[in-house]
XYZ file of C-alpha atoms in Angstrom:
504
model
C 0.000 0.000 0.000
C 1.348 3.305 -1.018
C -0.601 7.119 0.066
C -2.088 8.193 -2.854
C -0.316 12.017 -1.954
C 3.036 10.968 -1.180
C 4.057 7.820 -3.100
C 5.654 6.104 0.319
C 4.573 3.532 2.713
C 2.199 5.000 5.164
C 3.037 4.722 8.414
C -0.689 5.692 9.654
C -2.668 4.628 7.088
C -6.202 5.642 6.346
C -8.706 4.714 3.131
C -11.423 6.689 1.622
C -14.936 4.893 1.293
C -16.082 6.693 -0.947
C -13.262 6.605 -3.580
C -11.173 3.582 -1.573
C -7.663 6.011 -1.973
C -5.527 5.104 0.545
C -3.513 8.165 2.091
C -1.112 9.327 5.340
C -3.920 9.868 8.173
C -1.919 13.320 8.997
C -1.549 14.491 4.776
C -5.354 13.559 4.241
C -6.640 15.368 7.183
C -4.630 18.639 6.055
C -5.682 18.758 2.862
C -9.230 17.645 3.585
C -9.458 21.112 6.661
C -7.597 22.722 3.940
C -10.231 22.433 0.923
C -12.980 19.610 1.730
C -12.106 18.101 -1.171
C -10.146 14.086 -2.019
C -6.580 15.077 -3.558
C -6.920 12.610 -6.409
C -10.632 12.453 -8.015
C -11.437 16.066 -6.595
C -14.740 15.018 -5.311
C -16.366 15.923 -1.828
C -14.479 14.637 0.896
C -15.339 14.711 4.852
C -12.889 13.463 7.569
C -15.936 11.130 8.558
C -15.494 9.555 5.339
C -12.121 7.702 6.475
C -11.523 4.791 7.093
C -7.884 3.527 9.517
C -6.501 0.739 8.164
C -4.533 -1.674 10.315
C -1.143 -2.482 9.829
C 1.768 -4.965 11.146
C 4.098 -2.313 12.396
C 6.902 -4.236 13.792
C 9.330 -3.450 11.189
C 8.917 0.318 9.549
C 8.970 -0.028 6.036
C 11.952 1.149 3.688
C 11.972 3.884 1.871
C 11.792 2.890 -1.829
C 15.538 4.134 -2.386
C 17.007 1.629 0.548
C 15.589 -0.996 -1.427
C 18.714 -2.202 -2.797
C 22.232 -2.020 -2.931
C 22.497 0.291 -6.091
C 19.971 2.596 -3.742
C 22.053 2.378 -0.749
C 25.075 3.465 -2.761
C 22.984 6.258 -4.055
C 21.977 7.562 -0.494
C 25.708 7.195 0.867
C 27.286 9.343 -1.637
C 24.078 11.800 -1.540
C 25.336 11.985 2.266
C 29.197 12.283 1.373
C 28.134 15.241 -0.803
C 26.125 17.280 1.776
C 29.171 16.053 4.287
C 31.806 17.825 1.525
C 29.439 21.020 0.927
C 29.238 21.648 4.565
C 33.494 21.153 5.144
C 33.818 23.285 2.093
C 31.911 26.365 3.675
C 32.945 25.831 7.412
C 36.712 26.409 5.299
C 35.437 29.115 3.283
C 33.912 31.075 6.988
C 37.406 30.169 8.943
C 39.261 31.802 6.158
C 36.982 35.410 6.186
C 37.183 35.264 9.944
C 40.895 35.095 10.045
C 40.762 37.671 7.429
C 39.095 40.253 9.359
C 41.104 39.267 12.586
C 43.955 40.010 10.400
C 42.325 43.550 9.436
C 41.051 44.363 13.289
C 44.524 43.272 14.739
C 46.002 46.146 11.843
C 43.566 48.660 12.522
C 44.531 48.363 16.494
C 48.185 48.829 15.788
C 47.472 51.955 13.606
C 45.346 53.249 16.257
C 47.811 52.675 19.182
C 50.578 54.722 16.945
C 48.277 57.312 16.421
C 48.215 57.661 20.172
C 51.081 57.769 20.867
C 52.032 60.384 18.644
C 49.180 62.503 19.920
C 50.704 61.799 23.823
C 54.353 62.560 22.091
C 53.196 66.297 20.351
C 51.499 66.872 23.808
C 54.328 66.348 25.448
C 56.212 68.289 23.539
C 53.882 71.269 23.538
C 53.840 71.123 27.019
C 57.185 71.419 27.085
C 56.973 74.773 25.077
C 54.400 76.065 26.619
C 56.502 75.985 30.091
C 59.894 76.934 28.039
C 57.629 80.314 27.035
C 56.189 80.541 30.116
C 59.707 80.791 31.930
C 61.050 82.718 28.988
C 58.027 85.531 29.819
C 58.492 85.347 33.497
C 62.147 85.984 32.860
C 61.613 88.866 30.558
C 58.906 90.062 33.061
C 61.362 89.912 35.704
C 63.720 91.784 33.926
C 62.086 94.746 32.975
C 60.627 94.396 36.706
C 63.989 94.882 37.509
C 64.398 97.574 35.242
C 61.734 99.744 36.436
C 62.401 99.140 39.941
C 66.033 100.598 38.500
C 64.597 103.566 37.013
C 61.589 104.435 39.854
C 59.284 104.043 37.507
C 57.199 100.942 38.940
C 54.197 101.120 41.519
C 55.320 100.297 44.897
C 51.870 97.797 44.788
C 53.634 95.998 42.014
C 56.234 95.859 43.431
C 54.332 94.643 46.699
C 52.446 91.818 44.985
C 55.854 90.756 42.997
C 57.338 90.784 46.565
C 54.449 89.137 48.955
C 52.926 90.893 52.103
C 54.755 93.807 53.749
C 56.567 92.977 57.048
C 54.523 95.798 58.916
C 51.376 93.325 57.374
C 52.642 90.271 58.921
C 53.475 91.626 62.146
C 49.817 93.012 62.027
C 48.744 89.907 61.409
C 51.142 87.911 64.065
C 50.016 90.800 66.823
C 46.483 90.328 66.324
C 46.763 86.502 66.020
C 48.281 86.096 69.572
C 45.905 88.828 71.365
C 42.898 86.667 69.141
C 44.430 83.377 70.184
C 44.948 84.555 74.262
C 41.354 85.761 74.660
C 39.601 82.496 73.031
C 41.198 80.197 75.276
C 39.882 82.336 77.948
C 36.702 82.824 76.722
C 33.380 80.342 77.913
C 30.221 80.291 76.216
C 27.807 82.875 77.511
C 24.606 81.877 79.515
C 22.993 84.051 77.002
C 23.398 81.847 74.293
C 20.034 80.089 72.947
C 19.468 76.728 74.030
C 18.600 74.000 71.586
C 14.976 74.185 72.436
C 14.951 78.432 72.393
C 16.432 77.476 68.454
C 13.541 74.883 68.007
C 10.893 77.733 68.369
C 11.999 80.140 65.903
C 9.864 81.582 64.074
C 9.462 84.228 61.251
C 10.255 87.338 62.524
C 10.139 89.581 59.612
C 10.084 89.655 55.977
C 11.617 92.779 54.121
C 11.935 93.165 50.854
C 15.540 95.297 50.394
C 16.644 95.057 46.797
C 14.920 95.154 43.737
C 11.990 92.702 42.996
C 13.255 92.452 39.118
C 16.695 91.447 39.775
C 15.731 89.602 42.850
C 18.791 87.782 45.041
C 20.394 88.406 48.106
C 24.236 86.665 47.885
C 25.680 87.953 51.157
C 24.953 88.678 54.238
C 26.805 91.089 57.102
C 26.532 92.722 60.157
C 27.601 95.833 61.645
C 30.423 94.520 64.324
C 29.645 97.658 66.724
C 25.851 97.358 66.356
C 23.698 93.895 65.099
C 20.713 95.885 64.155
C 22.602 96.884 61.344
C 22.821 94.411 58.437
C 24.954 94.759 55.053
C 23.509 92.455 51.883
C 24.812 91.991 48.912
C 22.399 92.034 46.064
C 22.196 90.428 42.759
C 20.935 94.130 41.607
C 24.020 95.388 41.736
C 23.591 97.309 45.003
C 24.738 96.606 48.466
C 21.549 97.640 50.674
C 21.664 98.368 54.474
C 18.610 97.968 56.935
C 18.146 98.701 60.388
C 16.824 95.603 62.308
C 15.842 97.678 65.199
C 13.738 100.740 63.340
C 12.621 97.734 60.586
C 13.501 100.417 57.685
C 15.918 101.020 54.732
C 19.432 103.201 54.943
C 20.944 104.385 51.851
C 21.975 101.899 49.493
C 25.387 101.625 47.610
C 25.342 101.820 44.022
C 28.267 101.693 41.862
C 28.829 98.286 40.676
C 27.681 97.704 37.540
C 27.022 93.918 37.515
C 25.564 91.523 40.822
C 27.196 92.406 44.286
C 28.489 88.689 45.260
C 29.880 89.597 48.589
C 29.947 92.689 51.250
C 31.885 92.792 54.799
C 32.349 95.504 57.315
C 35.973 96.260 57.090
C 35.704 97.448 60.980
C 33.260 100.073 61.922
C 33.967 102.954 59.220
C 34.124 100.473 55.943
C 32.552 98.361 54.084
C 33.848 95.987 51.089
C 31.977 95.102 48.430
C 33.497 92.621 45.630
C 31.016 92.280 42.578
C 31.228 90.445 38.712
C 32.070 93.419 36.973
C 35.516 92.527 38.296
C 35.757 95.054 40.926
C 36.113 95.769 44.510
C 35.118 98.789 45.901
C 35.508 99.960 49.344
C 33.235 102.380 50.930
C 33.840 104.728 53.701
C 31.270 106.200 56.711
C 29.792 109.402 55.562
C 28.580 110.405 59.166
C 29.389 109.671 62.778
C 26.681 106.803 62.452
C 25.737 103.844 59.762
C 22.307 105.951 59.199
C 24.337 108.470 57.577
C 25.148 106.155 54.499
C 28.693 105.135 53.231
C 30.696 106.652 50.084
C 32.505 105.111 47.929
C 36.343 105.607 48.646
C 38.104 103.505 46.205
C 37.157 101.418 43.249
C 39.783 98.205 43.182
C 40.125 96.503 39.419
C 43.906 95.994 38.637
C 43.656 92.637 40.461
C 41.128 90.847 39.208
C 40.169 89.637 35.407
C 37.052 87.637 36.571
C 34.512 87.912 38.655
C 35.141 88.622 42.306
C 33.389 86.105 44.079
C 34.288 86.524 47.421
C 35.543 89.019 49.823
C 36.782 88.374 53.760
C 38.114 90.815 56.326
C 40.712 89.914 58.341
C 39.985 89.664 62.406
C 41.864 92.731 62.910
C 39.627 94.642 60.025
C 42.868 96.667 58.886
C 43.044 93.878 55.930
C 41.101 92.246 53.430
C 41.384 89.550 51.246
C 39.213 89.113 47.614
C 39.031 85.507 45.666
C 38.075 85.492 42.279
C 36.611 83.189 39.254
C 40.649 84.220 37.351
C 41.806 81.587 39.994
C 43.680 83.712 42.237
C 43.012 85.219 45.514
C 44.310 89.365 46.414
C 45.425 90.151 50.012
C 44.641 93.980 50.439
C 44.954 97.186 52.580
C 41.831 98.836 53.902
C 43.157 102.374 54.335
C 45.140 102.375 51.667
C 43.008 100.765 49.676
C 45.642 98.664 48.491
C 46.706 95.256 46.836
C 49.581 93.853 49.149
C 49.944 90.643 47.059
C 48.085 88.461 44.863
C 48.414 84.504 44.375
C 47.143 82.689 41.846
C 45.621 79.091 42.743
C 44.906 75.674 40.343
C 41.456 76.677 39.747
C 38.674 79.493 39.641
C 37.566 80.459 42.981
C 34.166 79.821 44.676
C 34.495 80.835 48.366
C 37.147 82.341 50.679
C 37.231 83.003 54.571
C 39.797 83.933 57.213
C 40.330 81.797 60.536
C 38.897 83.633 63.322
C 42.947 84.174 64.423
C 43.789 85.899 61.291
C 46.970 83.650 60.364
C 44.916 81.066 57.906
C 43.225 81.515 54.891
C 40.465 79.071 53.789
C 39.657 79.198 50.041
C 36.880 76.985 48.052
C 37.717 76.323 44.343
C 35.541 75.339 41.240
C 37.294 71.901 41.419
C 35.693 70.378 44.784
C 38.623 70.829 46.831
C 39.060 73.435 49.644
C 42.484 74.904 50.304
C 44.356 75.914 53.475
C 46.916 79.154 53.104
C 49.238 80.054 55.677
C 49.098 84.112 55.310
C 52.816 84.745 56.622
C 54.184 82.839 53.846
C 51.234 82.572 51.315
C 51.508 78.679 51.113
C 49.013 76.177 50.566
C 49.929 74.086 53.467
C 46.327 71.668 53.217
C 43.840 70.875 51.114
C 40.986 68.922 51.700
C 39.723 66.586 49.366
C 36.093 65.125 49.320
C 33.259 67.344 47.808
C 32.298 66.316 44.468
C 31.363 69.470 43.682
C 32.207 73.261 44.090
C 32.481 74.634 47.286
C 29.678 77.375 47.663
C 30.740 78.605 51.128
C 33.014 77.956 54.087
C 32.795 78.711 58.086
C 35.209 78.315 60.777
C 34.047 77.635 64.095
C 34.928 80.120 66.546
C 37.396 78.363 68.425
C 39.073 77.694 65.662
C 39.421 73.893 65.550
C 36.859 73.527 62.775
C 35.842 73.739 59.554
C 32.221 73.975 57.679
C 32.282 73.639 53.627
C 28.932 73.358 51.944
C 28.466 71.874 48.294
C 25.459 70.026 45.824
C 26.764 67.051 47.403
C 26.254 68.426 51.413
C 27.950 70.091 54.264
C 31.600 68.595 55.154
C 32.586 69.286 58.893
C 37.031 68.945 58.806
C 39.199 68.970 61.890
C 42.197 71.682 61.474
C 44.309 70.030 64.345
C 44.168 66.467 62.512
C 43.260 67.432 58.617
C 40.935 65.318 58.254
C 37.019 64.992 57.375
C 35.234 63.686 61.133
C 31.815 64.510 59.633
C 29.542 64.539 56.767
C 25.603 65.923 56.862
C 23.186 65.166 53.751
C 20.447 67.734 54.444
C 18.763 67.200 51.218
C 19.027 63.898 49.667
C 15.732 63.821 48.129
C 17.089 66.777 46.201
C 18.610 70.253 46.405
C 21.880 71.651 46.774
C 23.407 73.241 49.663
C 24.384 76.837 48.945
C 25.779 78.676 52.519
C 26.509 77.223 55.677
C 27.612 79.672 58.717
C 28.692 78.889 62.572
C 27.275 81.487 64.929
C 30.173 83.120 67.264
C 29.556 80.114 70.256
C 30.117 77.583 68.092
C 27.512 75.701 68.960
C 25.225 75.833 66.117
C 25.864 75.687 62.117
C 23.641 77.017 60.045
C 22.801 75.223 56.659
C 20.490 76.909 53.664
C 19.502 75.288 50.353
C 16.039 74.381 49.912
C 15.421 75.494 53.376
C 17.111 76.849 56.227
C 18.054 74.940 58.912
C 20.379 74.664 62.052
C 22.240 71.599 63.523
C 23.846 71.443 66.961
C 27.503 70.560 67.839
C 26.458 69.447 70.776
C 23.982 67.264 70.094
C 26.977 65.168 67.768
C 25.280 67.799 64.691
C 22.144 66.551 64.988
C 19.020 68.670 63.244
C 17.516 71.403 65.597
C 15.236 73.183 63.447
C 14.414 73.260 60.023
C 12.015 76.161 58.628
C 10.582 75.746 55.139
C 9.142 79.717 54.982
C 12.248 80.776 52.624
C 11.594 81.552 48.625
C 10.918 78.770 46.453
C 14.655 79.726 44.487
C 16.171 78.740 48.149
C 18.564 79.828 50.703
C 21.413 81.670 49.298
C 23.373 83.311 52.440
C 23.200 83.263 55.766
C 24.464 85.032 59.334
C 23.308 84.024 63.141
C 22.388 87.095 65.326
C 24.254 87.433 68.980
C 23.768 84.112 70.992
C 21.741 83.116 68.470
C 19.356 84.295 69.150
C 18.297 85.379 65.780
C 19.040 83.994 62.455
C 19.056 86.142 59.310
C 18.104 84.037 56.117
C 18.713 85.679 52.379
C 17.139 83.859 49.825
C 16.760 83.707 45.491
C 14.328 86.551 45.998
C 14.790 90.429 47.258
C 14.051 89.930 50.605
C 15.630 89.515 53.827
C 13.942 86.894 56.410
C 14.130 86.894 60.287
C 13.945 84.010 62.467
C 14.020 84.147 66.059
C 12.008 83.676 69.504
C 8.876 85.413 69.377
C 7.907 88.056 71.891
């Protein structure tokens, strides 16, 4: 029996009654679903209509070819064929393969003495670039030299060529060990604000002090003889003064012509503004009082060539120091209204402060990494590695054994007498960067802004105290604790100057 479709032996055999065909039970059935119809006579054709046959299945018939010997032969070299094909393109694919092995391994070797001829001309314009660099500092030197010869050099370039003045240091020294004598002798007031008088702050005051269109306080002073009296640096351009006491504006000062970044009282009589136009400008007392308004005296620019991003006054206020994006940092005179010496760091500034002894200079740089000067010498004698981003502001405790740096990535607490990093706080992990941080004269509290403002305790091993959430919705950008804390003055994105404290 043979299946009418295929021509072989069926192995499940099934017959038609109406036309007696026999067929493969699983060809039939497809082609009967497929068209109803019997494959050889084209008539009608249900699947009722077959029939299984029964058949002795204990040996599986042949196919036709395996017949015979002549068939067998036939099959065998069919297989020997395929078996030939197959080894002839497995050949054929090893032989590309090692061909574009060949081509890769080339095209490496090109490419790695491409390199290194790029690392070789880089080298060797390095190497210029320092041979002209020593070449100019040589010829600068000379015809330093020659000027000096021939009186016709400033005695501030000369200064800044030279370092600080002697007179300067021994300033600096004087008011360092008078500084140094009195902290150690100094205990924390019983005025100071206890961790639950900080807990109930609230908002004091709101007052709007610069101008709503170019809204943005970025620093915030006090006067040192009288609190009431607050200095803030505004991104209009103006540094505005207001009377905490009387709740009401004194004159402005206008002169910059771009955003005021920072402004200090340079001791009772001054204030120092440094701005991104590039300039510092120091402004004098008009009047016996800080209601009578301030002048400017002196407008600084032949330091800088970027913007002046911060500006510090030395404990002794006779000094001042300015650090700017052009990645150097001026030490200057406040009565003569003078630049003593200028250094210039590894990159663009962010943040400078003194130490509250006058002798150390911290600085904060665009490349996450904070910088220790000693000011007798004007060498970088630490630097503290850890921020992964730039430093936004710095605060020495007041006994001068810490520091504060804030960044995006949080607030860093360092130990001066070990160099080393003995705290980290994450404020905002959920999101926001921190932009100021600022211990109040105890030393007992730090002050943190960002998307809030809050205070943490040194106490309490910097645990939170209080966090307030009434600040604009562009954040906290500076900040400055009253006497004994007992206030807390909060500058934010906008134009206006918040007040937290105890209410009456």
């Amino acid at each position: 029996m043979f299946c009418s479709i295929s021509g072989n032996v069926p192995e499940d055999p099934v017959v038609s009654k109406k036309t007696g065909h026999v067929f493969e039970r699983r060809l039939i059935e497809k082609y009967v679903q497929e068209t109803g119809k019997c494959p050889v006579t084209q008539g009608e054709l249900a699947l009722d209509d077959l029939l299984p046959l029964s058949t002795n299945k204990t040996v599986k018939p042949r196919a036709t070819p395996a017949t015979s010997i002549p068939g067998l032969l036939g099959l065998f070299h069919d297989e020997w064929d395929a078996l030939m094909l197959e080894m002839h393109a497995l050949r054929q694919g090893l032989h590309t393969s090692r061909q574009e092995l060949s081509h890769a391994l080339y095209q490496h070797d090109a490419a790695c003495r491409v390199i290194a001829r790029l690392m070789r001309e880089r080298d060797e314009a390095r190497a210029a670039l320092d041979s002209m660099r020593e070449t100019l500092r040589a010829e600068f030197e000379a015809k330093k030299r020659g000027g000096e010869e021939e009186g016709t050099e400033a005695p501030s370039k000369r200064a800044k060529a030279e370092g600080i003045p002697q007179s300067a240091v021994d300033d600096m020294a004087a008011a360092n060990a008078a500084l140094s004598k009195a902290r150690k002798k100094r205990a924390v007031a019983d005025s100071v604000a206890t961790p639950e008088d900080v807990a109930g702050f609230t908002l004091l005051g709101s007052h709007a002090v610069h101008s709503a269109r170019s809204g943005g306080i970025l620093g915030i002073d006090t006067h040192p003889d009288n609190s009431n009296i607050v200095a803030t640096a505004g991104a209009d351009s103006t540094v505005q003064l207001f009377d905490l006491s009387q709740q009401r504006l004194l004159p402005a000062l206008k002169g910059h012509s771009k955003r005021v970044n920072a402004a200090r009282f340079a001791g009772a009589g001054a204030i120092v503004s440094g701005s991104a136009d590039k300039s510092v400008r120091i402004w004098r007392a008009a009047g016996a009082g800080p209601e009578d308004g301030y002048t400017c005296a002196a407008v600084l620019s032949e330091c800088h060539s970027g913007d002046v991003v911060a500006v510090t006054v030395h404990p002794g206020q006779r000094y001042f120091v300015t650090a700017s994006a052009d990645a150097s940092w001026a030490f200057w005179d406040v009565q003569a209204a003078e630049c003593l010496k200028q250094v210039t760091g590894d990159a663009p500034y962010t943040a400078a402060e003194f130490h509250p002894d006058g002798l150390i200079l911290a600085t904060g740089g665009a490349d996450s990494v904070v910088r220790v000067w000693e000011m007798r010498g004007q060498k970088n004698v630490a630097q503290f590695e850890g921020h992964t981003a730039p430093v936004t502001s710095l605060s020495f405790s007041e006994n001068g054994y810490h520091l504060a740096t804030a960044a995006a990535d949080g607030i860093k607490l360092w130990d001066l007498r070990k160099l080393k990093n003995f705290k980290t706080l994450s404020p905002y992990e959920g999101g926001g960067a921190c932009t100021s941080v600022a211990f109040d004269h105890s030393g007992l509290y730090l002050s943190v802004g960002g998307p809030d403002a809050r205070v943490y305790g040194a106490k309490q091993d910097w645990a939170l105290v209080k966090a307030w959430g009434d600040v604009p919705k562009k954040g906290v950008t500076a900040l400055k604790a009253g006497p004994d804390m007992r206030t807390l003055l909060v500058g934010g994105g906008d134009h206006t100057l918040r007040v937290f404290g105890e209410a009456a």
